[in-house]
Amino acid sequence: MPNNASIQKVLRDVLDLCELQLQLLSVDAQAAKRKLTTAAIFAVIALALAGSALTVSLVGLGFLLDEMTELSTGGALLTLAVVTFAIVGGLLFIAAKAIQAATDAMSETKSELAENVRWLKATMLSPSTSARNQLRRESFQTYREPPHYHSPDPVTPLPQR
């Protein structure tokens, strides 16, 4: 029994270490998030400038469309705006689906990992109460054992030969 208790102590320490490692990962992720915020600010500024440049180029493309077709200036600009909004809508739909899929995948992984760590810790610290250890292999019939049929009627066993 003392050997079992020392193994449980070691396993408890290992599980505590795993929990601390997960907490460290969480703290590191928060630090990375703060650093990512700075990058996101610069990316937003760059996107705003790119959006301004895109607007000017779309207006220029609209004037070019006006000169090359029989459309009026307003008609050419409006046609180009509708086409651009259709492209933007399609891209946003694809992006939303990708973000949703990534978020779902990560939340499932995180919850499964936390559940597995809780289960492992409970199993190692008190194996007698673990659901897995309550249903042992000995509880089930193996292929080597003859089947045992229970009948409510008393049956006399056959004599052995």
PDB file of C-alpha atoms in Angstrom:
ATOM      1  CA  MET A   1       0.000   0.000   0.000  1.00  0.00           C
ATOM      2  CA  PRO A   2       2.816   2.511   0.694  1.00  0.00           C
ATOM      3  CA  ASN A   3       4.070   1.975  -2.860  1.00  0.00           C
ATOM      4  CA  ASN A   4       0.621   2.851  -4.218  1.00  0.00           C
ATOM      5  CA  ALA A   5       0.535   6.021  -2.089  1.00  0.00           C
ATOM      6  CA  SER A   6       3.955   7.138  -3.342  1.00  0.00           C
ATOM      7  CA  ILE A   7       2.890   6.552  -6.950  1.00  0.00           C
ATOM      8  CA  GLN A   8      -0.200   8.645  -6.321  1.00  0.00           C
ATOM      9  CA  LYS A   9       1.963  11.436  -4.904  1.00  0.00           C
ATOM     10  CA  VAL A  10       4.214  11.367  -7.966  1.00  0.00           C
ATOM     11  CA  LEU A  11       1.228  11.331 -10.274  1.00  0.00           C
ATOM     12  CA  ARG A  12      -0.335  14.225  -8.357  1.00  0.00           C
ATOM     13  CA  ASP A  13       2.892  16.196  -8.820  1.00  0.00           C
ATOM     14  CA  VAL A  14       2.952  15.360 -12.533  1.00  0.00           C
ATOM     15  CA  LEU A  15      -0.657  16.440 -12.946  1.00  0.00           C
ATOM     16  CA  ASP A  16      -0.035  19.638 -10.985  1.00  0.00           C
ATOM     17  CA  LEU A  17       2.912  20.308 -13.271  1.00  0.00           C
ATOM     18  CA  CYS A  18       0.681  19.785 -16.304  1.00  0.00           C
ATOM     19  CA  GLU A  19      -1.861  22.236 -14.890  1.00  0.00           C
ATOM     20  CA  LEU A  20       0.889  24.787 -14.243  1.00  0.00           C
ATOM     21  CA  GLN A  21       2.141  24.289 -17.790  1.00  0.00           C
ATOM     22  CA  LEU A  22      -1.347  25.011 -19.118  1.00  0.00           C
ATOM     23  CA  GLN A  23      -1.538  28.134 -16.955  1.00  0.00           C
ATOM     24  CA  LEU A  24       1.844  29.245 -18.295  1.00  0.00           C
ATOM     25  CA  LEU A  25       0.574  28.691 -21.820  1.00  0.00           C
ATOM     26  CA  SER A  26      -2.430  30.865 -20.995  1.00  0.00           C
ATOM     27  CA  VAL A  27      -0.207  33.658 -19.614  1.00  0.00           C
ATOM     28  CA  ASP A  28       2.069  33.455 -22.664  1.00  0.00           C
ATOM     29  CA  ALA A  29      -0.969  33.595 -24.940  1.00  0.00           C
ATOM     30  CA  GLN A  30      -2.133  36.754 -23.168  1.00  0.00           C
ATOM     31  CA  ALA A  31       1.307  38.347 -23.620  1.00  0.00           C
ATOM     32  CA  ALA A  32       1.273  37.385 -27.285  1.00  0.00           C
ATOM     33  CA  LYS A  33      -2.217  38.896 -27.556  1.00  0.00           C
ATOM     34  CA  ARG A  34      -0.928  42.228 -26.217  1.00  0.00           C
ATOM     35  CA  LYS A  35       1.925  42.208 -28.742  1.00  0.00           C
ATOM     36  CA  LEU A  36      -0.494  41.236 -31.465  1.00  0.00           C
ATOM     37  CA  THR A  37      -2.613  44.278 -30.592  1.00  0.00           C
ATOM     38  CA  THR A  38       0.234  46.579 -31.607  1.00  0.00           C
ATOM     39  CA  ALA A  39       0.599  44.742 -34.892  1.00  0.00           C
ATOM     40  CA  ALA A  40      -3.159  44.950 -35.430  1.00  0.00           C
ATOM     41  CA  ILE A  41      -3.115  48.730 -34.929  1.00  0.00           C
ATOM     42  CA  PHE A  42      -0.486  49.154 -37.635  1.00  0.00           C
ATOM     43  CA  ALA A  43      -2.378  46.741 -39.885  1.00  0.00           C
ATOM     44  CA  VAL A  44      -5.592  48.761 -39.465  1.00  0.00           C
ATOM     45  CA  ILE A  45      -3.760  51.981 -40.380  1.00  0.00           C
ATOM     46  CA  ALA A  46      -2.265  50.272 -43.438  1.00  0.00           C
ATOM     47  CA  LEU A  47      -5.688  48.938 -44.429  1.00  0.00           C
ATOM     48  CA  ALA A  48      -7.228  52.397 -44.074  1.00  0.00           C
ATOM     49  CA  LEU A  49      -4.584  53.858 -46.372  1.00  0.00           C
ATOM     50  CA  ALA A  50      -5.024  50.960 -48.792  1.00  0.00           C
ATOM     51  CA  GLY A  51      -8.783  51.544 -48.712  1.00  0.00           C
ATOM     52  CA  SER A  52      -8.241  55.191 -49.599  1.00  0.00           C
ATOM     53  CA  ALA A  53      -5.972  54.227 -52.461  1.00  0.00           C
ATOM     54  CA  LEU A  54      -8.479  51.609 -53.618  1.00  0.00           C
ATOM     55  CA  THR A  55     -11.236  54.232 -53.594  1.00  0.00           C
ATOM     56  CA  VAL A  56      -9.206  56.564 -55.774  1.00  0.00           C
ATOM     57  CA  SER A  57      -8.331  53.735 -58.162  1.00  0.00           C
ATOM     58  CA  LEU A  58     -11.989  52.651 -58.366  1.00  0.00           C
ATOM     59  CA  VAL A  59     -13.016  56.220 -59.209  1.00  0.00           C
ATOM     60  CA  GLY A  60     -10.299  56.304 -61.839  1.00  0.00           C
ATOM     61  CA  LEU A  61     -11.500  52.956 -63.201  1.00  0.00           C
ATOM     62  CA  GLY A  62     -15.052  54.340 -63.282  1.00  0.00           C
ATOM     63  CA  PHE A  63     -13.917  57.350 -65.356  1.00  0.00           C
ATOM     64  CA  LEU A  64     -11.992  55.010 -67.636  1.00  0.00           C
ATOM     65  CA  LEU A  65     -15.129  52.868 -68.041  1.00  0.00           C
ATOM     66  CA  ASP A  66     -17.037  56.071 -68.874  1.00  0.00           C
ATOM     67  CA  GLU A  67     -14.574  56.975 -71.631  1.00  0.00           C
ATOM     68  CA  MET A  68     -14.428  53.462 -73.136  1.00  0.00           C
ATOM     69  CA  THR A  69     -18.199  52.771 -73.141  1.00  0.00           C
ATOM     70  CA  GLU A  70     -21.368  54.649 -73.933  1.00  0.00           C
ATOM     71  CA  LEU A  71     -22.306  54.795 -70.227  1.00  0.00           C
ATOM     72  CA  SER A  72     -22.596  58.152 -68.534  1.00  0.00           C
ATOM     73  CA  THR A  73     -20.059  59.020 -65.850  1.00  0.00           C
ATOM     74  CA  GLY A  74     -22.570  58.347 -63.092  1.00  0.00           C
ATOM     75  CA  GLY A  75     -23.653  55.066 -64.698  1.00  0.00           C
ATOM     76  CA  ALA A  76     -20.072  53.857 -65.033  1.00  0.00           C
ATOM     77  CA  LEU A  77     -19.276  54.744 -61.408  1.00  0.00           C
ATOM     78  CA  LEU A  78     -22.478  53.117 -60.159  1.00  0.00           C
ATOM     79  CA  THR A  79     -21.866  49.937 -62.186  1.00  0.00           C
ATOM     80  CA  LEU A  80     -18.355  49.662 -60.809  1.00  0.00           C
ATOM     81  CA  ALA A  81     -19.599  50.239 -57.238  1.00  0.00           C
ATOM     82  CA  VAL A  82     -22.217  47.455 -57.517  1.00  0.00           C
ATOM     83  CA  VAL A  83     -19.651  44.993 -58.888  1.00  0.00           C
ATOM     84  CA  THR A  84     -17.202  45.929 -56.127  1.00  0.00           C
ATOM     85  CA  PHE A  85     -19.839  45.492 -53.383  1.00  0.00           C
ATOM     86  CA  ALA A  86     -20.735  42.050 -54.781  1.00  0.00           C
ATOM     87  CA  ILE A  87     -17.067  40.996 -54.618  1.00  0.00           C
ATOM     88  CA  VAL A  88     -16.693  42.412 -51.096  1.00  0.00           C
ATOM     89  CA  GLY A  89     -19.843  40.600 -49.926  1.00  0.00           C
ATOM     90  CA  GLY A  90     -18.577  37.284 -51.254  1.00  0.00           C
ATOM     91  CA  LEU A  91     -15.180  37.748 -49.608  1.00  0.00           C
ATOM     92  CA  LEU A  92     -16.760  38.701 -46.269  1.00  0.00           C
ATOM     93  CA  PHE A  93     -19.012  35.628 -46.367  1.00  0.00           C
ATOM     94  CA  ILE A  94     -16.015  33.352 -46.968  1.00  0.00           C
ATOM     95  CA  ALA A  95     -14.037  35.091 -44.201  1.00  0.00           C
ATOM     96  CA  ALA A  96     -16.906  34.757 -41.711  1.00  0.00           C
ATOM     97  CA  LYS A  97     -17.211  31.021 -42.389  1.00  0.00           C
ATOM     98  CA  ALA A  98     -13.445  30.556 -41.974  1.00  0.00           C
ATOM     99  CA  ILE A  99     -13.384  32.478 -38.680  1.00  0.00           C
ATOM    100  CA  GLN A 100     -16.339  30.503 -37.340  1.00  0.00           C
ATOM    101  CA  ALA A 101     -14.685  27.194 -38.261  1.00  0.00           C
ATOM    102  CA  ALA A 102     -11.392  28.219 -36.626  1.00  0.00           C
ATOM    103  CA  THR A 103     -13.143  29.369 -33.454  1.00  0.00           C
ATOM    104  CA  ASP A 104     -15.190  26.166 -33.192  1.00  0.00           C
ATOM    105  CA  ALA A 105     -12.110  23.992 -33.670  1.00  0.00           C
ATOM    106  CA  MET A 106     -10.130  25.768 -30.961  1.00  0.00           C
ATOM    107  CA  SER A 107     -12.937  25.807 -28.387  1.00  0.00           C
ATOM    108  CA  GLU A 108     -13.486  22.070 -28.779  1.00  0.00           C
ATOM    109  CA  THR A 109      -9.775  21.366 -28.355  1.00  0.00           C
ATOM    110  CA  LYS A 110      -9.541  23.550 -25.265  1.00  0.00           C
ATOM    111  CA  SER A 111     -12.577  22.019 -23.572  1.00  0.00           C
ATOM    112  CA  GLU A 112     -11.454  18.467 -24.389  1.00  0.00           C
ATOM    113  CA  LEU A 113      -7.974  19.117 -22.996  1.00  0.00           C
ATOM    114  CA  ALA A 114      -9.366  20.558 -19.773  1.00  0.00           C
ATOM    115  CA  GLU A 115     -11.787  17.633 -19.395  1.00  0.00           C
ATOM    116  CA  ASN A 116      -9.017  15.102 -20.026  1.00  0.00           C
ATOM    117  CA  VAL A 117      -6.755  16.698 -17.424  1.00  0.00           C
ATOM    118  CA  ARG A 118      -9.580  16.726 -14.853  1.00  0.00           C
ATOM    119  CA  TRP A 119     -10.375  13.073 -15.607  1.00  0.00           C
ATOM    120  CA  LEU A 120      -6.726  12.031 -15.412  1.00  0.00           C
ATOM    121  CA  LYS A 121      -6.229  13.835 -12.137  1.00  0.00           C
ATOM    122  CA  ALA A 122      -9.351  12.303 -10.607  1.00  0.00           C
ATOM    123  CA  THR A 123      -8.341   8.850 -11.810  1.00  0.00           C
ATOM    124  CA  MET A 124      -4.818   9.110 -10.455  1.00  0.00           C
ATOM    125  CA  LEU A 125      -5.700  10.662  -7.114  1.00  0.00           C
ATOM    126  CA  SER A 126      -8.586   8.357  -6.237  1.00  0.00           C
ATOM    127  CA  PRO A 127      -8.558   5.352  -8.564  1.00  0.00           C
ATOM    128  CA  SER A 128     -11.218   3.437  -6.637  1.00  0.00           C
ATOM    129  CA  THR A 129     -13.857   6.081  -7.440  1.00  0.00           C
ATOM    130  CA  SER A 130     -12.891   6.483 -11.087  1.00  0.00           C
ATOM    131  CA  ALA A 131     -15.616   5.465 -13.519  1.00  0.00           C
ATOM    132  CA  ARG A 132     -13.036   3.680 -15.667  1.00  0.00           C
ATOM    133  CA  ASN A 133     -11.667   1.684 -12.763  1.00  0.00           C
ATOM    134  CA  GLN A 134     -15.116   0.668 -11.582  1.00  0.00           C
ATOM    135  CA  LEU A 135     -15.623  -1.146 -14.889  1.00  0.00           C
ATOM    136  CA  ARG A 136     -12.566  -3.351 -15.027  1.00  0.00           C
ATOM    137  CA  ARG A 137     -11.757  -6.065 -17.531  1.00  0.00           C
ATOM    138  CA  GLU A 138     -12.573  -8.634 -14.876  1.00  0.00           C
ATOM    139  CA  SER A 139     -16.155  -7.378 -14.902  1.00  0.00           C
ATOM    140  CA  PHE A 140     -16.635  -8.544 -18.474  1.00  0.00           C
ATOM    141  CA  GLN A 141     -16.715 -11.987 -19.923  1.00  0.00           C
ATOM    142  CA  THR A 142     -13.709 -12.855 -22.100  1.00  0.00           C
ATOM    143  CA  TYR A 143     -13.721 -15.172 -25.082  1.00  0.00           C
ATOM    144  CA  ARG A 144     -11.984 -17.924 -23.064  1.00  0.00           C
ATOM    145  CA  GLU A 145     -14.674 -18.233 -20.434  1.00  0.00           C
ATOM    146  CA  PRO A 146     -17.680 -20.432 -21.202  1.00  0.00           C
ATOM    147  CA  PRO A 147     -20.947 -18.529 -21.184  1.00  0.00           C
ATOM    148  CA  HIS A 148     -22.879 -18.608 -17.944  1.00  0.00           C
ATOM    149  CA  TYR A 149     -26.606 -18.883 -18.425  1.00  0.00           C
ATOM    150  CA  HIS A 150     -28.741 -18.223 -15.410  1.00  0.00           C
ATOM    151  CA  SER A 151     -32.169 -19.788 -15.206  1.00  0.00           C
ATOM    152  CA  PRO A 152     -34.813 -19.158 -12.583  1.00  0.00           C
ATOM    153  CA  ASP A 153     -35.599 -22.904 -12.637  1.00  0.00           C
ATOM    154  CA  PRO A 154     -33.261 -25.183 -10.726  1.00  0.00           C
ATOM    155  CA  VAL A 155     -31.237 -27.267 -13.162  1.00  0.00           C
ATOM    156  CA  THR A 156     -29.158 -30.234 -12.196  1.00  0.00           C
ATOM    157  CA  PRO A 157     -25.663 -30.140 -13.662  1.00  0.00           C
ATOM    158  CA  LEU A 158     -24.621 -32.837 -16.090  1.00  0.00           C
ATOM    159  CA  PRO A 159     -22.156 -35.325 -14.713  1.00  0.00           C
ATOM    160  CA  GLN A 160     -18.602 -34.831 -15.911  1.00  0.00           C
ATOM    161  CA  ARG A 161     -17.239 -37.551 -18.125  1.00  0.00           C
TER     162      ARG A 161
END
